[in-house]
PDB file of C-alpha atoms and ligand atoms in Angstrom:
ATOM      1  CA  UNK A  12      -0.280   0.199   0.375  1.00  0.00           C
ATOM      2  CA  UNK A  13       1.200   3.453  -0.915  1.00  0.00           C
ATOM      3  CA  UNK A  14       1.814   5.537   2.492  1.00  0.00           C
ATOM      4  CA  UNK A  15      -0.216   8.958   2.423  1.00  0.00           C
ATOM      5  CA  UNK A  16       1.951  11.707   1.473  1.00  0.00           C
ATOM      6  CA  UNK A  17       3.222  14.220   4.011  1.00  0.00           C
ATOM      7  CA  UNK A  18       3.395  18.150   3.719  1.00  0.00           C
ATOM      8  CA  UNK A  19       5.674  20.872   5.410  1.00  0.00           C
ATOM      9  CA  UNK A  20       4.542  24.278   6.121  1.00  0.00           C
ATOM     10  CA  UNK A  21       6.562  27.340   7.047  1.00  0.00           C
ATOM     11  CA  UNK A  22       4.942  30.420   8.332  1.00  0.00           C
ATOM     12  CA  UNK A  23       7.217  33.393   8.705  1.00  0.00           C
ATOM     13  CA  UNK A  24       6.770  35.721  10.357  1.00  0.00           C
ATOM     14  CA  UNK A  25       8.461  39.301  11.967  1.00  0.00           C
ATOM     15  CA  UNK A  26      10.166  37.857  14.774  1.00  0.00           C
ATOM     16  CA  UNK A  27      10.027  34.013  14.628  1.00  0.00           C
ATOM     17  CA  UNK A  28       9.272  31.295  11.691  1.00  0.00           C
ATOM     18  CA  UNK A  29       7.569  27.916  12.084  1.00  0.00           C
ATOM     19  CA  UNK A  30       7.793  25.097  10.400  1.00  0.00           C
ATOM     20  CA  UNK A  31       5.971  21.675  10.878  1.00  0.00           C
ATOM     21  CA  UNK A  32       5.707  18.837   8.870  1.00  0.00           C
ATOM     22  CA  UNK A  33       1.228  17.576   8.465  1.00  0.00           C
ATOM     23  CA  UNK A  34       0.128  14.490   7.638  1.00  0.00           C
ATOM     24  CA  UNK A  35      -2.318  13.866   4.484  1.00  0.00           C
ATOM     25  CA  UNK A  36      -5.247  14.931   7.708  1.00  0.00           C
ATOM     26  CA  UNK A  37      -4.051  18.212   8.472  1.00  0.00           C
ATOM     27  CA  UNK A  38      -2.283  16.473  11.591  1.00  0.00           C
ATOM     28  CA  UNK A  39       1.009  18.384  12.588  1.00  0.00           C
ATOM     29  CA  UNK A  40       3.800  15.431  13.044  1.00  0.00           C
ATOM     30  CA  UNK A  41       6.143  18.387  14.440  1.00  0.00           C
ATOM     31  CA  UNK A  42       6.859  22.020  14.844  1.00  0.00           C
ATOM     32  CA  UNK A  43       9.830  24.224  15.601  1.00  0.00           C
ATOM     33  CA  UNK A  44      10.326  28.028  15.669  1.00  0.00           C
ATOM     34  CA  UNK A  45      13.297  30.246  14.694  1.00  0.00           C
ATOM     35  CA  UNK A  46      13.874  33.458  14.859  1.00  0.00           C
ATOM     36  CA  UNK A  47      13.704  35.404  12.120  1.00  0.00           C
ATOM     37  CA  UNK A  48      16.431  37.712  12.454  1.00  0.00           C
ATOM     38  CA  UNK A  49      15.306  39.494   8.943  1.00  0.00           C
ATOM     39  CA  UNK A  50      17.852  42.478  10.052  1.00  0.00           C
ATOM     40  CA  UNK A  51      20.518  39.717   8.825  1.00  0.00           C
ATOM     41  CA  UNK A  52      19.252  40.207   5.007  1.00  0.00           C
ATOM     42  CA  UNK A  53      17.211  38.608   3.481  1.00  0.00           C
ATOM     43  CA  UNK A  54      19.832  35.887   2.368  1.00  0.00           C
ATOM     44  CA  UNK A  55      20.255  34.589   5.921  1.00  0.00           C
ATOM     45  CA  UNK A  56      16.437  34.750   5.935  1.00  0.00           C
ATOM     46  CA  UNK A  57      16.235  32.342   2.731  1.00  0.00           C
ATOM     47  CA  UNK A  58      18.809  29.592   4.455  1.00  0.00           C
ATOM     48  CA  UNK A  59      16.813  30.361   8.225  1.00  0.00           C
ATOM     49  CA  UNK A  60      13.886  28.684   6.214  1.00  0.00           C
ATOM     50  CA  UNK A  61      15.419  25.754   4.227  1.00  0.00           C
ATOM     51  CA  UNK A  62      17.116  25.415   7.679  1.00  0.00           C
ATOM     52  CA  UNK A  63      13.478  25.749   9.847  1.00  0.00           C
ATOM     53  CA  UNK A  64      11.821  22.710   7.329  1.00  0.00           C
ATOM     54  CA  UNK A  65      14.924  20.603   7.548  1.00  0.00           C
ATOM     55  CA  UNK A  66      14.957  20.838  11.697  1.00  0.00           C
ATOM     56  CA  UNK A  67      11.158  20.374  10.962  1.00  0.00           C
ATOM     57  CA  UNK A  68      11.564  17.124   9.194  1.00  0.00           C
ATOM     58  CA  UNK A  69      14.377  15.707  11.508  1.00  0.00           C
ATOM     59  CA  UNK A  70      12.038  16.343  14.564  1.00  0.00           C
ATOM     60  CA  UNK A  71       9.439  14.473  12.954  1.00  0.00           C
ATOM     61  CA  UNK A  72      11.777  11.547  12.632  1.00  0.00           C
ATOM     62  CA  UNK A  73      11.660  11.277   8.482  1.00  0.00           C
ATOM     63  CA  UNK A  74      13.831  12.110   5.930  1.00  0.00           C
ATOM     64  CA  UNK A  75      13.570  14.680   3.169  1.00  0.00           C
ATOM     65  CA  UNK A  76      12.529  12.014   0.553  1.00  0.00           C
ATOM     66  CA  UNK A  77       9.359  11.376   2.302  1.00  0.00           C
ATOM     67  CA  UNK A  78       8.097  15.171   2.172  1.00  0.00           C
ATOM     68  CA  UNK A  79       5.909  15.623  -0.793  1.00  0.00           C
ATOM     69  CA  UNK A  80       5.734  19.361  -1.079  1.00  0.00           C
ATOM     70  CA  UNK A  81       6.090  22.142   0.779  1.00  0.00           C
ATOM     71  CA  UNK A  82       3.893  25.281   1.389  1.00  0.00           C
ATOM     72  CA  UNK A  83       5.915  28.917   2.507  1.00  0.00           C
ATOM     73  CA  UNK A  84       3.686  31.568   4.166  1.00  0.00           C
ATOM     74  CA  UNK A  85       4.707  35.229   4.385  1.00  0.00           C
ATOM     75  CA  UNK A  86       3.907  38.764   5.594  1.00  0.00           C
ATOM     76  CA  UNK A  87       3.348  40.604   2.570  1.00  0.00           C
ATOM     77  CA  UNK A  88       3.749  43.246   0.441  1.00  0.00           C
ATOM     78  CA  UNK A  89       4.342  40.149  -2.344  1.00  0.00           C
ATOM     79  CA  UNK A  90       3.369  39.164  -5.707  1.00  0.00           C
ATOM     80  CA  UNK A  91       1.859  35.604  -4.927  1.00  0.00           C
ATOM     81  CA  UNK A  92       1.595  34.261  -8.215  1.00  0.00           C
ATOM     82  CA  UNK A  93       5.327  34.590  -8.681  1.00  0.00           C
ATOM     83  CA  UNK A  94       6.525  33.988  -5.370  1.00  0.00           C
ATOM     84  CA  UNK A  95       8.033  36.500  -4.373  1.00  0.00           C
ATOM     85  CA  UNK A  96       8.128  39.041  -1.246  1.00  0.00           C
ATOM     86  CA  UNK A  97       8.547  42.333  -2.893  1.00  0.00           C
ATOM     87  CA  UNK A  98       8.787  44.943  -0.262  1.00  0.00           C
ATOM     88  CA  UNK A  99       7.447  43.409   3.912  1.00  0.00           C
ATOM     89  CA  UNK A 100       6.859  45.858   6.267  1.00  0.00           C
ATOM     90  CA  UNK A 101       7.330  43.276   8.724  1.00  0.00           C
ATOM     91  CA  UNK A 102      10.775  42.111   6.988  1.00  0.00           C
ATOM     92  CA  UNK A 103      12.797  44.883   6.852  1.00  0.00           C
ATOM     93  CA  UNK A 104      15.510  45.230   4.857  1.00  0.00           C
ATOM     94  CA  UNK A 105      14.689  42.399   2.516  1.00  0.00           C
ATOM     95  CA  UNK A 106      13.321  43.491  -1.121  1.00  0.00           C
ATOM     96  CA  UNK A 107      11.763  41.376  -4.110  1.00  0.00           C
ATOM     97  CA  UNK A 108      12.790  37.941  -2.628  1.00  0.00           C
ATOM     98  CA  UNK A 109      11.903  35.095  -4.373  1.00  0.00           C
ATOM     99  CA  UNK A 110      11.175  32.822  -2.006  1.00  0.00           C
ATOM    100  CA  UNK A 111       9.788  29.624  -4.177  1.00  0.00           C
ATOM    101  CA  UNK A 112      12.241  29.271  -6.502  1.00  0.00           C
ATOM    102  CA  UNK A 113      14.578  29.573  -3.474  1.00  0.00           C
ATOM    103  CA  UNK A 114      13.248  26.540  -1.791  1.00  0.00           C
ATOM    104  CA  UNK A 115      11.991  24.196  -4.757  1.00  0.00           C
ATOM    105  CA  UNK A 116      15.645  24.672  -5.875  1.00  0.00           C
ATOM    106  CA  UNK A 117      16.859  23.578  -2.276  1.00  0.00           C
ATOM    107  CA  UNK A 118      14.468  21.117  -1.741  1.00  0.00           C
ATOM    108  CA  UNK A 119      13.179  19.623  -5.156  1.00  0.00           C
ATOM    109  CA  UNK A 120       9.510  19.250  -4.374  1.00  0.00           C
ATOM    110  CA  UNK A 121       6.596  21.003  -5.346  1.00  0.00           C
ATOM    111  CA  UNK A 122       6.759  24.620  -3.383  1.00  0.00           C
ATOM    112  CA  UNK A 123       3.386  26.864  -2.580  1.00  0.00           C
ATOM    113  CA  UNK A 124       3.679  30.242  -1.808  1.00  0.00           C
ATOM    114  CA  UNK A 125       1.157  32.445   0.063  1.00  0.00           C
ATOM    115  CA  UNK A 126       0.398  35.485   2.631  1.00  0.00           C
ATOM    116  CA  UNK A 127       0.831  34.240   5.945  1.00  0.00           C
ATOM    117  CA  UNK A 128      -2.775  35.582   6.906  1.00  0.00           C
ATOM    118  CA  UNK A 129      -4.476  33.832   3.906  1.00  0.00           C
ATOM    119  CA  UNK A 130      -2.423  30.965   4.397  1.00  0.00           C
ATOM    120  CA  UNK A 131      -3.809  31.166   8.754  1.00  0.00           C
ATOM    121  CA  UNK A 132      -7.437  31.173   6.985  1.00  0.00           C
ATOM    122  CA  UNK A 133      -6.758  28.035   4.606  1.00  0.00           C
ATOM    123  CA  UNK A 134      -5.706  26.701   7.565  1.00  0.00           C
ATOM    124  CA  UNK A 135      -8.076  27.112   9.772  1.00  0.00           C
ATOM    125  CA  UNK A 136     -10.849  26.260   6.981  1.00  0.00           C
ATOM    126  CA  UNK A 137      -8.953  22.763   6.585  1.00  0.00           C
ATOM    127  CA  UNK A 138      -8.919  21.421  10.178  1.00  0.00           C
ATOM    128  CA  UNK A 139      -9.379  24.124  12.657  1.00  0.00           C
ATOM    129  CA  UNK A 140     -13.144  26.380  13.141  1.00  0.00           C
ATOM    130  CA  UNK A 141     -14.078  26.354   9.701  1.00  0.00           C
ATOM    131  CA  UNK A 142     -13.745  22.623   9.058  1.00  0.00           C
ATOM    132  CA  UNK A 143     -16.476  20.960   7.293  1.00  0.00           C
ATOM    133  CA  UNK A 144     -17.395  24.459   5.854  1.00  0.00           C
ATOM    134  CA  UNK A 145     -17.981  26.128   2.334  1.00  0.00           C
ATOM    135  CA  UNK A 146     -16.842  29.385   2.917  1.00  0.00           C
ATOM    136  CA  UNK A 147     -15.176  31.011   5.474  1.00  0.00           C
ATOM    137  CA  UNK A 148     -13.527  34.706   6.494  1.00  0.00           C
ATOM    138  CA  UNK A 149     -11.354  34.658   9.191  1.00  0.00           C
ATOM    139  CA  UNK A 150      -9.760  38.158  10.882  1.00  0.00           C
ATOM    140  CA  UNK A 151      -6.435  37.798  12.652  1.00  0.00           C
ATOM    141  CA  UNK A 152      -6.329  40.384  15.358  1.00  0.00           C
ATOM    142  CA  UNK A 153      -3.325  41.219  17.071  1.00  0.00           C
ATOM    143  CA  UNK A 154      -0.949  44.198  16.074  1.00  0.00           C
ATOM    144  CA  UNK A 155      -3.136  44.626  13.362  1.00  0.00           C
ATOM    145  CA  UNK A 156      -5.865  43.037  11.792  1.00  0.00           C
ATOM    146  CA  UNK A 157      -5.098  40.158   9.757  1.00  0.00           C
ATOM    147  CA  UNK A 158      -7.918  38.552   7.196  1.00  0.00           C
ATOM    148  CA  UNK A 159      -8.248  35.358   4.957  1.00  0.00           C
ATOM    149  CA  UNK A 160     -11.032  34.279   3.084  1.00  0.00           C
ATOM    150  CA  UNK A 161     -11.200  30.606   1.348  1.00  0.00           C
ATOM    151  CA  UNK A 162     -14.255  29.976  -1.028  1.00  0.00           C
ATOM    152  CA  UNK A 163     -14.766  26.724  -2.093  1.00  0.00           C
ATOM    153  CA  UNK A 164     -11.121  25.266  -1.042  1.00  0.00           C
ATOM    154  CA  UNK A 165      -9.754  27.944  -3.200  1.00  0.00           C
ATOM    155  CA  UNK A 166      -7.834  31.143  -0.897  1.00  0.00           C
ATOM    156  CA  UNK A 167      -8.940  34.426  -2.505  1.00  0.00           C
ATOM    157  CA  UNK A 168      -5.210  35.600  -3.427  1.00  0.00           C
ATOM    158  CA  UNK A 169      -6.949  38.522  -5.380  1.00  0.00           C
ATOM    159  CA  UNK A 170      -5.327  39.682  -8.740  1.00  0.00           C
ATOM    160  CA  UNK A 171      -3.035  41.655  -7.514  1.00  0.00           C
ATOM    161  CA  UNK A 172      -1.883  39.627  -4.364  1.00  0.00           C
ATOM    162  CA  UNK A 173      -3.719  41.928  -2.191  1.00  0.00           C
ATOM    163  CA  UNK A 174      -7.241  39.869  -1.838  1.00  0.00           C
ATOM    164  CA  UNK A 175      -8.497  40.216   1.503  1.00  0.00           C
ATOM    165  CA  UNK A 176      -6.637  43.212   2.932  1.00  0.00           C
ATOM    166  CA  UNK A 177     -10.321  43.058   5.578  1.00  0.00           C
ATOM    167  CA  UNK A 178      -7.949  44.666   8.447  1.00  0.00           C
ATOM    168  CA  UNK A 179      -7.579  47.684   5.732  1.00  0.00           C
ATOM    169  CA  UNK A 180     -11.741  47.902   4.999  1.00  0.00           C
ATOM    170  CA  UNK A 181     -12.901  51.768   5.965  1.00  0.00           C
ATOM    171  CA  UNK A 182     -15.265  51.373   8.951  1.00  0.00           C
ATOM    172  CA  UNK A 183     -15.023  55.219   9.672  1.00  0.00           C
ATOM    173  CA  UNK A 184     -15.602  58.260   7.041  1.00  0.00           C
ATOM    174  CA  UNK A 185     -16.387  61.021   9.158  1.00  0.00           C
ATOM    175  CA  UNK A 186     -13.895  61.919  11.163  1.00  0.00           C
ATOM    176  CA  UNK A 187     -11.504  58.940  10.993  1.00  0.00           C
ATOM    177  CA  UNK A 188      -8.429  57.758  12.918  1.00  0.00           C
ATOM    178  CA  UNK A 189      -4.949  57.414  10.669  1.00  0.00           C
ATOM    179  CA  UNK A 190      -4.277  53.451  10.396  1.00  0.00           C
ATOM    180  CA  UNK A 191      -0.973  51.699  10.583  1.00  0.00           C
ATOM    181  CA  UNK A 192      -1.068  51.039   7.159  1.00  0.00           C
ATOM    182  CA  UNK A 193      -0.762  55.349   6.711  1.00  0.00           C
ATOM    183  CA  UNK A 194      -4.537  55.594   5.512  1.00  0.00           C
ATOM    184  CA  UNK A 195      -7.783  56.849   7.158  1.00  0.00           C
ATOM    185  CA  UNK A 196     -10.973  55.125   8.868  1.00  0.00           C
ATOM    186  CA  UNK A 197      -9.518  51.412   8.328  1.00  0.00           C
ATOM    187  CA  UNK A 198     -11.176  48.348  10.513  1.00  0.00           C
ATOM    188  CA  UNK A 199      -7.360  47.886  11.923  1.00  0.00           C
ATOM    189  CA  UNK A 200      -6.946  51.589  13.504  1.00  0.00           C
ATOM    190  CA  UNK A 201     -10.238  50.641  15.363  1.00  0.00           C
ATOM    191  CA  UNK A 202      -9.766  46.953  16.551  1.00  0.00           C
ATOM    192  CA  UNK A 203      -6.841  45.948  16.845  1.00  0.00           C
ATOM    193  CA  UNK A 204      -4.660  45.715  20.089  1.00  0.00           C
ATOM    194  CA  UNK A 205      -3.142  48.974  19.457  1.00  0.00           C
ATOM    195  CA  UNK A 206      -6.032  50.476  18.229  1.00  0.00           C
ATOM    196  CA  UNK A 207      -7.617  49.723  21.261  1.00  0.00           C
ATOM    197  CA  UNK A 208      -5.149  51.129  23.389  1.00  0.00           C
ATOM    198  CA  UNK A 209      -4.839  54.459  21.075  1.00  0.00           C
ATOM    199  CA  UNK A 210      -8.881  55.060  21.711  1.00  0.00           C
ATOM    200  CA  UNK A 211      -8.346  54.115  25.716  1.00  0.00           C
ATOM    201  CA  UNK A 212      -5.807  56.527  25.746  1.00  0.00           C
ATOM    202  CA  UNK A 213      -7.881  58.834  23.986  1.00  0.00           C
ATOM    203  CA  UNK A 214     -10.806  58.046  26.559  1.00  0.00           C
ATOM    204  CA  UNK A 215      -8.911  58.619  29.585  1.00  0.00           C
ATOM    205  CA  UNK A 216      -7.682  62.077  28.516  1.00  0.00           C
ATOM    206  CA  UNK A 217     -11.554  63.321  28.063  1.00  0.00           C
ATOM    207  CA  UNK A 218     -12.022  61.347  31.718  1.00  0.00           C
ATOM    208  CA  UNK A 219     -11.930  63.320  34.791  1.00  0.00           C
ATOM    209  CA  UNK A 220      -9.941  60.407  37.007  1.00  0.00           C
ATOM    210  CA  UNK A 221     -12.808  57.903  37.435  1.00  0.00           C
ATOM    211  CA  UNK A 222     -11.522  54.958  35.814  1.00  0.00           C
ATOM    212  CA  UNK A 223      -9.010  52.410  37.607  1.00  0.00           C
ATOM    213  CA  UNK A 224      -6.883  52.602  34.240  1.00  0.00           C
ATOM    214  CA  UNK A 225      -5.593  55.444  34.893  1.00  0.00           C
ATOM    215  CA  UNK A 226      -3.822  53.795  37.912  1.00  0.00           C
ATOM    216  CA  UNK A 227      -2.510  51.721  35.172  1.00  0.00           C
ATOM    217  CA  UNK A 228      -0.974  54.751  33.384  1.00  0.00           C
ATOM    218  CA  UNK A 229       0.261  55.985  36.245  1.00  0.00           C
ATOM    219  CA  UNK A 230       2.358  53.126  37.276  1.00  0.00           C
ATOM    220  CA  UNK A 231       3.304  51.692  34.203  1.00  0.00           C
ATOM    221  CA  UNK A 232       3.434  54.961  31.943  1.00  0.00           C
ATOM    222  CA  UNK A 233       1.501  52.779  29.414  1.00  0.00           C
ATOM    223  CA  UNK A 234      -1.412  50.753  28.691  1.00  0.00           C
ATOM    224  CA  UNK A 235      -1.883  46.914  26.964  1.00  0.00           C
ATOM    225  CA  UNK A 236      -5.575  46.002  25.277  1.00  0.00           C
ATOM    226  CA  UNK A 237      -5.406  42.987  27.594  1.00  0.00           C
ATOM    227  CA  UNK A 238      -5.412  45.117  30.691  1.00  0.00           C
ATOM    228  CA  UNK A 239      -8.148  47.307  29.249  1.00  0.00           C
ATOM    229  CA  UNK A 240     -10.259  44.028  28.380  1.00  0.00           C
ATOM    230  CA  UNK A 241      -9.328  42.517  31.844  1.00  0.00           C
ATOM    231  CA  UNK A 242     -10.444  45.671  33.714  1.00  0.00           C
ATOM    232  CA  UNK A 243     -13.704  45.691  31.297  1.00  0.00           C
ATOM    233  CA  UNK A 244     -15.683  43.708  34.138  1.00  0.00           C
ATOM    234  CA  UNK A 245     -15.418  46.512  36.367  1.00  0.00           C
ATOM    235  CA  UNK A 246     -14.626  49.554  34.618  1.00  0.00           C
ATOM    236  CA  UNK A 247     -17.341  51.750  32.854  1.00  0.00           C
ATOM    237  CA  UNK A 248     -14.448  53.100  30.455  1.00  0.00           C
ATOM    238  CA  UNK A 249     -13.026  50.014  29.604  1.00  0.00           C
ATOM    239  CA  UNK A 250     -16.327  48.095  29.093  1.00  0.00           C
ATOM    240  CA  UNK A 251     -17.216  50.755  27.015  1.00  0.00           C
ATOM    241  CA  UNK A 252     -13.909  50.318  24.796  1.00  0.00           C
ATOM    242  CA  UNK A 253     -14.740  46.662  24.690  1.00  0.00           C
ATOM    243  CA  UNK A 254     -18.339  47.040  23.821  1.00  0.00           C
ATOM    244  CA  UNK A 255     -16.798  49.771  20.985  1.00  0.00           C
ATOM    245  CA  UNK A 256     -13.968  47.099  19.529  1.00  0.00           C
ATOM    246  CA  UNK A 257     -17.105  44.467  19.251  1.00  0.00           C
ATOM    247  CA  UNK A 258     -19.349  46.740  17.310  1.00  0.00           C
ATOM    248  CA  UNK A 259     -16.803  47.480  15.083  1.00  0.00           C
ATOM    249  CA  UNK A 260     -15.234  44.292  14.112  1.00  0.00           C
ATOM    250  CA  UNK A 261     -19.496  43.366  13.532  1.00  0.00           C
ATOM    251  CA  UNK A 262     -19.714  46.370  11.129  1.00  0.00           C
ATOM    252  CA  UNK A 263     -16.462  44.513   9.260  1.00  0.00           C
ATOM    253  CA  UNK A 264     -17.608  41.022   9.601  1.00  0.00           C
ATOM    254  CA  UNK A 265     -21.105  42.604   8.284  1.00  0.00           C
ATOM    255  CA  UNK A 266     -19.596  44.313   5.351  1.00  0.00           C
ATOM    256  CA  UNK A 267     -18.082  40.780   4.325  1.00  0.00           C
ATOM    257  CA  UNK A 268     -21.190  39.267   4.787  1.00  0.00           C
ATOM    258  CA  UNK A 269     -22.874  41.223   2.540  1.00  0.00           C
ATOM    259  CA  UNK A 270     -19.879  40.686   0.184  1.00  0.00           C
ATOM    260  CA  UNK A 271     -19.865  36.969  -0.044  1.00  0.00           C
ATOM    261  CA  UNK A 272     -22.306  35.596   2.369  1.00  0.00           C
ATOM    262  CA  UNK A 273     -19.854  33.020   3.939  1.00  0.00           C
ATOM    263  CA  UNK A 274     -20.521  30.003   6.257  1.00  0.00           C
ATOM    264  CA  UNK A 275     -18.189  31.051   9.053  1.00  0.00           C
ATOM    265  CA  UNK A 276     -16.697  34.089  10.353  1.00  0.00           C
ATOM    266  CA  UNK A 277     -13.520  32.992  12.906  1.00  0.00           C
ATOM    267  CA  UNK A 278     -11.632  35.268  14.876  1.00  0.00           C
ATOM    268  CA  UNK A 279      -7.872  34.576  15.690  1.00  0.00           C
ATOM    269  CA  UNK A 280      -5.208  36.146  17.378  1.00  0.00           C
ATOM    270  CA  UNK A 281      -4.314  37.627  20.848  1.00  0.00           C
ATOM    271  CA  UNK A 282      -7.502  39.100  21.691  1.00  0.00           C
ATOM    272  CA  UNK A 283      -9.418  36.221  21.234  1.00  0.00           C
ATOM    273  CA  UNK A 284      -7.805  35.671  25.108  1.00  0.00           C
ATOM    274  CA  UNK A 285     -10.835  37.787  25.925  1.00  0.00           C
ATOM    275  CA  UNK A 286     -13.097  34.633  25.868  1.00  0.00           C
ATOM    276  CA  UNK A 287     -16.606  34.460  25.135  1.00  0.00           C
ATOM    277  CA  UNK A 288     -18.634  37.345  25.780  1.00  0.00           C
ATOM    278  CA  UNK A 289     -16.270  39.144  23.746  1.00  0.00           C
ATOM    279  CA  UNK A 290     -17.738  36.522  20.791  1.00  0.00           C
ATOM    280  CA  UNK A 291     -21.387  37.179  21.880  1.00  0.00           C
ATOM    281  CA  UNK A 292     -20.738  41.268  21.727  1.00  0.00           C
ATOM    282  CA  UNK A 293     -19.704  41.041  18.395  1.00  0.00           C
ATOM    283  CA  UNK A 294     -22.389  37.920  17.315  1.00  0.00           C
ATOM    284  CA  UNK A 295     -25.000  40.714  19.333  1.00  0.00           C
ATOM    285  CA  UNK A 296     -24.024  43.516  16.853  1.00  0.00           C
ATOM    286  CA  UNK A 297     -23.715  41.343  13.717  1.00  0.00           C
ATOM    287  CA  UNK A 298     -27.348  40.679  14.377  1.00  0.00           C
ATOM    288  CA  UNK A 299     -28.144  44.250  14.342  1.00  0.00           C
ATOM    289  CA  UNK A 300     -26.590  45.101  11.670  1.00  0.00           C
ATOM    290  CA  UNK A 301     -26.742  42.222   9.046  1.00  0.00           C
ATOM    291  CA  UNK A 302     -29.643  40.901   6.937  1.00  0.00           C
ATOM    292  CA  UNK A 303     -31.637  38.981   8.699  1.00  0.00           C
ATOM    293  CA  UNK A 304     -31.390  35.488   7.081  1.00  0.00           C
ATOM    294  CA  UNK A 305     -27.090  35.683   7.384  1.00  0.00           C
ATOM    295  CA  UNK A 306     -27.516  37.216  10.460  1.00  0.00           C
ATOM    296  CA  UNK A 307     -29.576  34.311  11.678  1.00  0.00           C
ATOM    297  CA  UNK A 308     -27.624  31.728   9.808  1.00  0.00           C
ATOM    298  CA  UNK A 309     -23.866  32.393   9.812  1.00  0.00           C
ATOM    299  CA  UNK A 310     -21.366  30.936  12.280  1.00  0.00           C
ATOM    300  CA  UNK A 311     -19.128  33.603  14.226  1.00  0.00           C
ATOM    301  CA  UNK A 312     -16.749  31.684  16.206  1.00  0.00           C
ATOM    302  CA  UNK A 313     -13.316  31.387  17.309  1.00  0.00           C
ATOM    303  CA  UNK A 314     -10.939  29.965  15.885  1.00  0.00           C
ATOM    304  CA  UNK A 315      -8.613  26.210  17.189  1.00  0.00           C
ATOM    305  CA  UNK A 316      -5.307  26.376  15.853  1.00  0.00           C
ATOM    306  CA  UNK A 317      -3.675  29.097  17.477  1.00  0.00           C
ATOM    307  CA  UNK A 318      -0.260  29.758  16.861  1.00  0.00           C
ATOM    308  CA  UNK A 319      -0.298  26.607  14.607  1.00  0.00           C
ATOM    309  CA  UNK A 320      -1.895  27.868  11.813  1.00  0.00           C
ATOM    310  CA  UNK A 321       0.254  29.537   9.331  1.00  0.00           C
ATOM    311  CA  UNK A 322       1.797  26.324   8.632  1.00  0.00           C
ATOM    312  CA  UNK A 323      -0.382  24.071   8.962  1.00  0.00           C
ATOM    313  CA  UNK A 324      -2.331  26.109   6.121  1.00  0.00           C
ATOM    314  CA  UNK A 325       1.336  26.944   4.637  1.00  0.00           C
ATOM    315  CA  UNK A 326       1.103  22.877   4.275  1.00  0.00           C
ATOM    316  CA  UNK A 327      -2.093  22.832   3.162  1.00  0.00           C
ATOM    317  CA  UNK A 328      -1.177  24.748   0.603  1.00  0.00           C
ATOM    318  CA  UNK A 329       1.943  22.800  -0.687  1.00  0.00           C
ATOM    319  CA  UNK A 330      -0.876  19.840  -0.297  1.00  0.00           C
ATOM    320  CA  UNK A 331      -2.910  21.388  -2.578  1.00  0.00           C
ATOM    321  CA  UNK A 332      -0.357  21.860  -5.341  1.00  0.00           C
ATOM    322  CA  UNK A 333       0.988  18.804  -5.048  1.00  0.00           C
ATOM    323  CA  UNK A 334      -3.180  17.460  -5.458  1.00  0.00           C
ATOM    324  CA  UNK A 335      -3.156  19.608  -8.488  1.00  0.00           C
ATOM    325  CA  UNK A 336       0.414  18.362  -9.937  1.00  0.00           C
ATOM    326  CA  UNK A 337      -1.271  14.549  -9.095  1.00  0.00           C
ATOM    327  CA  UNK A 338      -3.924  15.089 -11.074  1.00  0.00           C
ATOM    328  CA  UNK A 339      -2.663  16.966 -14.054  1.00  0.00           C
ATOM    329  CA  UNK A 340      -0.022  14.194 -14.449  1.00  0.00           C
TER     330      UNK A 340
HETATM  331 ZN1   ZN B  23      -5.248  50.795   6.780  1.00  0.00          ZN
END
């Protein structure tokens, strides 16, 4: 009997890169992280990627000849069809890095290349919160707001590799906040951890010293989104910030529901530590904002794969490429 194929996924982030071997059912057999150290330059970065892949394979007790395909996910900007990272803000000073060609030249197996947020969405779609669904939208809530869309086993890359930039959907037109991207009124400017902190600091400036968060500011000179969420149960100002965050995410979600009408919308990233009550508030506002049928039927859930979603999804992209090539052979 022919053994079922194995894949390697590599998720390159601004601080670490994580790789793992994943079996044909989406089960990880190993995982390993190395520091990205982008500042050392892109030649070093490409070598580090290959080293992380090799270590993931040896950690699974396998040989490289047992790998059927590889998938690599990186932050943008990028040209996905060309397999090239262009000018990535999180991987400074890398420019025009031919990632797919390099990895393919070294390992000589089919190699897929994908945006990291898209890969995370594909991982959740394959074996995470979106398993069994036909269409899924993913929001990743961290320092920024990432996005991914999968419809019928196809990752929506867009014509110019800028599909599913859900964090930069405009949600505020009058008096908009500035986003980390430099533009105005993006969802990320409101609902990312950074956006939550900025809105909190503005609210504290308007507040006459009643909020318990003044003491946090006084003690540490700064405040985190986690502290705001933790204070929400007993602090009126914090509760309003959290409620507004749920509302902004519901605005973004409703816009996506009215665009593609997905089976499921999934939230991932550090901020989902806020727990079930936060998800309930997003669901509540979606019910107010959306058409009745999608409001009743679209599922809204938290992600299940945590920080493994990226490499599992990257492996899934490798698997998809492998299956396509097998079908054509
Ligand atoms: Zn933006």
